[in-house]
CSV table of C-alpha atoms in Angstrom, one decimal:
chain,number,residue,atom,x,y,z
A,1,MET,CA,30.6,83.9,-19.6
A,2,VAL,CA,33.7,81.9,-18.5
A,3,VAL,CA,32.5,78.8,-20.2
A,4,ALA,CA,31.8,80.8,-23.5
A,5,LEU,CA,35.3,82.2,-23.5
A,6,THR,CA,36.9,78.8,-22.8
A,7,VAL,CA,35.0,77.3,-25.7
A,8,ALA,CA,35.9,80.1,-28.0
A,9,ALA,CA,39.6,79.8,-27.1
A,10,LEU,CA,39.5,76.0,-27.7
A,11,LEU,CA,37.9,76.4,-31.1
A,12,ALA,CA,40.2,79.2,-32.3
A,13,PRO,CA,42.7,78.3,-35.0
A,14,PRO,CA,46.3,77.8,-34.0
A,15,ALA,CA,48.4,80.9,-34.0
A,16,SER,CA,50.7,79.3,-36.6
A,17,ARG,CA,47.8,79.6,-39.1
A,18,LEU,CA,47.2,83.2,-38.6
A,19,LEU,CA,48.7,85.6,-41.1
A,20,ALA,CA,49.4,89.1,-40.1
A,21,VAL,CA,48.8,92.5,-41.7
A,22,GLY,CA,50.6,93.1,-44.9
A,23,VAL,CA,53.3,95.8,-44.9
A,24,GLY,CA,54.1,96.2,-48.6
A,25,ALA,CA,53.0,95.6,-52.1
A,26,GLY,CA,53.1,92.1,-53.7
A,27,LEU,CA,56.3,91.4,-55.5
A,28,GLY,CA,56.6,89.1,-58.4
A,29,GLU,CA,59.2,86.3,-58.3
A,30,GLY,CA,61.2,84.4,-60.8
A,31,ALA,CA,59.8,81.6,-62.9
A,32,GLY,CA,60.5,78.2,-61.5
A,33,ASP,CA,61.1,79.4,-57.9
A,34,PRO,CA,59.4,77.0,-55.5
A,35,ASP,CA,58.2,80.0,-53.4
A,36,SER,CA,56.4,81.7,-56.4
A,37,SER,CA,52.9,83.0,-55.7
A,38,PRO,CA,50.7,85.8,-56.8
A,39,VAL,CA,49.8,86.6,-53.2
A,40,GLY,CA,50.7,90.0,-51.8
A,41,ALA,CA,53.2,90.8,-49.0
A,42,SER,CA,52.7,89.9,-45.4
A,43,GLY,CA,55.2,91.2,-43.0
A,44,ARG,CA,54.2,90.5,-39.4
A,45,ARG,CA,53.4,87.1,-37.9
A,46,ALA,CA,51.6,85.5,-35.0
A,47,ALA,CA,53.8,83.3,-32.9
A,48,ASP,CA,54.2,79.7,-34.1
A,49,ASP,CA,53.7,77.3,-31.3
A,50,ALA,CA,56.2,74.8,-32.9
A,51,VAL,CA,59.0,77.4,-33.0
A,52,PRO,CA,60.9,78.6,-29.9
A,53,ALA,CA,61.7,82.3,-30.0
A,54,ILE,CA,65.5,81.7,-29.7
A,55,GLY,CA,66.6,84.3,-32.3
A,56,ARG,CA,69.0,87.0,-31.0
A,57,THR,CA,69.4,89.1,-34.1
A,58,TRP,CA,67.9,89.8,-37.5
A,59,PRO,CA,69.7,88.1,-40.4
A,60,VAL,CA,70.4,91.5,-42.0
A,61,GLY,CA,70.5,95.0,-40.5
A,62,VAL,CA,68.9,96.0,-37.2
A,63,ARG,CA,65.2,96.1,-38.3
A,64,PRO,CA,65.1,95.4,-42.0
A,65,ARG,CA,62.1,96.1,-44.1
A,66,VAL,CA,60.0,93.0,-44.8
A,67,LEU,CA,59.3,93.0,-48.6
A,68,ARG,CA,57.2,89.9,-48.4
A,69,GLY,CA,56.2,87.7,-45.5
A,70,TRP,CA,55.6,84.1,-45.0
A,71,GLU,CA,52.5,82.8,-46.8
A,72,PRO,CA,52.0,79.0,-46.1
A,73,PRO,CA,50.6,77.1,-49.1
A,74,ALA,CA,47.3,75.4,-48.7
A,75,THR,CA,48.8,72.1,-49.9
A,76,VAL,CA,52.3,70.7,-49.9
A,77,TYR,CA,52.9,71.6,-53.6
A,78,GLY,CA,50.5,74.6,-53.7
A,79,PRO,CA,51.5,78.3,-54.3
A,80,GLY,CA,52.8,80.3,-51.4
A,81,HIS,CA,55.8,82.0,-50.0
A,82,ARG,CA,57.9,79.6,-47.9
A,83,GLY,CA,60.0,82.2,-46.1
A,84,VAL,CA,60.5,86.0,-45.6
A,85,ASP,CA,62.1,88.5,-48.0
A,86,LEU,CA,64.1,91.1,-46.2
A,87,ALA,CA,65.4,94.2,-48.0
A,88,ALA,CA,69.2,94.0,-48.2
A,89,PRO,CA,71.6,95.4,-50.9
A,90,PRO,CA,74.3,93.3,-52.3
A,91,GLY,CA,77.3,93.0,-50.0
A,92,THR,CA,75.2,93.2,-46.8
A,93,PRO,CA,76.6,90.9,-44.1
A,94,VAL,CA,74.2,88.0,-43.3
A,95,ARG,CA,74.2,86.8,-39.7
A,96,ALA,CA,73.1,83.6,-38.0
A,97,VAL,CA,70.0,84.4,-36.0
A,98,ALA,CA,70.7,81.8,-33.3
A,99,ASP,CA,73.5,79.4,-32.3
A,100,GLY,CA,73.9,76.4,-34.6
A,101,ARG,CA,76.0,74.5,-37.1
A,102,VAL,CA,76.3,75.2,-40.8
A,103,SER,CA,74.7,72.2,-42.6
A,104,PHE,CA,75.1,73.5,-46.1
A,105,ALA,CA,77.1,76.3,-47.8
A,106,GLY,CA,77.1,76.2,-51.6
A,107,ARG,CA,75.1,76.8,-54.7
A,108,VAL,CA,71.6,75.5,-55.6
A,109,ALA,CA,70.2,76.2,-59.0
A,110,GLY,CA,72.8,79.0,-59.5
A,111,LYS,CA,72.0,80.7,-56.2
A,112,GLY,CA,74.3,80.9,-53.2
A,113,VAL,CA,72.6,79.2,-50.2
A,114,VAL,CA,73.7,78.9,-46.5
A,115,SER,CA,71.7,76.7,-44.1
A,116,VAL,CA,72.2,76.5,-40.4
A,117,GLU,CA,70.8,73.8,-38.0
A,118,LEU,CA,69.8,75.5,-34.8
A,119,ALA,CA,71.2,74.0,-31.6
A,120,GLY,CA,68.8,72.4,-29.1
A,121,THR,CA,65.7,72.6,-31.2
A,122,GLY,CA,64.7,68.9,-31.3
A,123,ASP,CA,64.9,66.0,-33.8
A,124,PRO,CA,64.8,66.9,-36.6
A,125,PRO,CA,66.3,70.3,-35.6
A,126,LEU,CA,65.0,73.6,-36.9
A,127,ARG,CA,67.0,74.7,-39.9
A,128,THR,CA,67.3,78.3,-41.2
A,129,THR,CA,68.2,79.0,-44.9
A,130,TYR,CA,69.5,82.2,-46.5
A,131,GLU,CA,69.7,83.1,-50.2
A,132,PRO,CA,71.2,84.5,-52.4
A,133,VAL,CA,74.2,84.5,-50.1
A,134,ARG,CA,78.0,84.1,-50.7
A,135,ALA,CA,79.1,81.9,-47.8
A,136,SER,CA,82.0,82.9,-45.7
A,137,VAL,CA,81.8,79.8,-43.5
A,138,PRO,CA,82.2,76.1,-44.6
A,139,ARG,CA,79.8,73.3,-43.9
A,140,GLY,CA,80.2,72.0,-40.3
A,141,THR,CA,81.2,75.3,-38.8
A,142,GLU,CA,79.7,76.0,-35.4
A,143,VAL,CA,78.3,79.5,-35.3
A,144,LYS,CA,76.9,81.8,-32.6
A,145,ALA,CA,73.9,84.2,-32.9
A,146,GLY,CA,75.0,87.3,-34.7
A,147,GLU,CA,78.1,85.7,-36.3
A,148,VAL,CA,78.5,86.6,-40.0
A,149,ILE,CA,78.0,83.6,-42.3
A,150,GLY,CA,78.1,85.3,-45.7
A,151,THR,CA,77.1,88.4,-47.7
A,152,VAL,CA,74.1,89.1,-49.9
A,153,GLU,CA,74.9,88.3,-53.6
A,154,ALA,CA,74.1,90.7,-56.4
A,155,GLY,CA,72.3,88.1,-58.5
A,156,GLY,CA,69.9,85.2,-57.9
A,157,SER,CA,67.2,87.0,-55.9
A,158,HIS,CA,63.6,86.5,-56.8
A,159,CYS,CA,62.7,90.0,-55.4
A,160,THR,CA,62.2,93.0,-57.6
A,161,ALA,CA,64.3,94.9,-55.1
A,162,PRO,CA,67.6,93.7,-53.5
A,163,CYS,CA,66.8,91.2,-50.8
A,164,VAL,CA,67.7,88.1,-48.9
A,165,HIS,CA,65.2,85.3,-48.7
A,166,TRP,CA,65.2,83.8,-45.1
A,167,GLY,CA,63.5,80.4,-44.6
A,168,LEU,CA,62.9,78.1,-41.7
A,169,LEU,CA,62.2,74.3,-41.8
A,170,ARG,CA,61.8,71.4,-39.5
A,171,GLY,CA,62.5,68.3,-41.6
A,172,GLY,CA,60.6,69.0,-44.8
A,173,ALA,CA,58.0,71.3,-43.3
A,174,TYR,CA,58.3,75.1,-43.8
A,175,LEU,CA,57.6,77.4,-40.9
A,176,ASP,CA,57.5,81.1,-40.4
A,177,PRO,CA,61.1,82.3,-39.7
A,178,LEU,CA,59.8,85.5,-37.9
A,179,SER,CA,58.6,83.1,-35.2
A,180,LEU,CA,62.2,82.7,-34.2
A,181,LEU,CA,62.4,86.3,-33.1
A,182,PRO,CA,61.1,87.3,-29.6
A,183,PRO,CA,58.7,90.3,-29.4
A,184,TRP,CA,61.4,92.6,-28.1
A,185,LEU,CA,63.4,92.1,-31.3
A,186,LEU,CA,60.4,92.3,-33.6
A,187,GLN,CA,59.1,95.5,-32.1
A,188,ARG,CA,62.4,97.2,-31.1
A,189,GLY,CA,62.6,100.8,-32.3
A,190,PRO,CA,65.5,103.2,-32.2
A,191,SER,CA,67.4,103.4,-28.9
A,192,ARG,CA,66.6,106.4,-26.7
A,193,LEU,CA,68.4,107.8,-23.7
A,194,LEU,CA,66.3,107.8,-20.6
A,195,PRO,CA,67.0,110.2,-17.7
A,196,VAL,CA,68.3,108.7,-14.5
A,197,LEU,CA,66.5,110.1,-11.4
A,198,GLY,CA,68.3,113.3,-10.3
A,199,VAL,CA,70.7,113.3,-13.2
A,200,PRO,CA,69.9,115.7,-16.1
A,201,LEU,CA,70.6,114.6,-19.7
A,202,PRO,CA,73.5,116.4,-21.3
């Protein structure tokens, strides 16, 4: 029995290849977008072994709705969704999910983009990207987790509903950005007061 379980564990695919249960309907994206794909939404993720869970906050909101999850392409240039789309109306503050340095803040193909290299994540370092975002910090700025780096722009989104596209790369390889978030942050629900022994709640 132990031998059978060990063999099964060794033959199982890496967690980074597992896609989780979808949480929404598929959303079409703009023509020419490198993330374009007819594939439907996928919101949750299995932990990616290559990514340390160093995130301390969501990029937007407290627990934003995932409109479309990470869908890795089968080949380098194949269709897929190389990031996560989070519901966020224009003007929403966008925050750095972990400590790092702003490596880019500007426009790419008409979209505002901010990229942050994450501190202590190896060589090459992990890099998060956020778009469409109007940057409030210049390139080279050291930022802390939770620090505002810009606001969601009204135009340039490939979503059919207002959103921010959050990406994660190491070098040229795309990874699941949700892997940066520890389980307590992914699963956190609304705060609730708990009674202290012998002290009634008001």
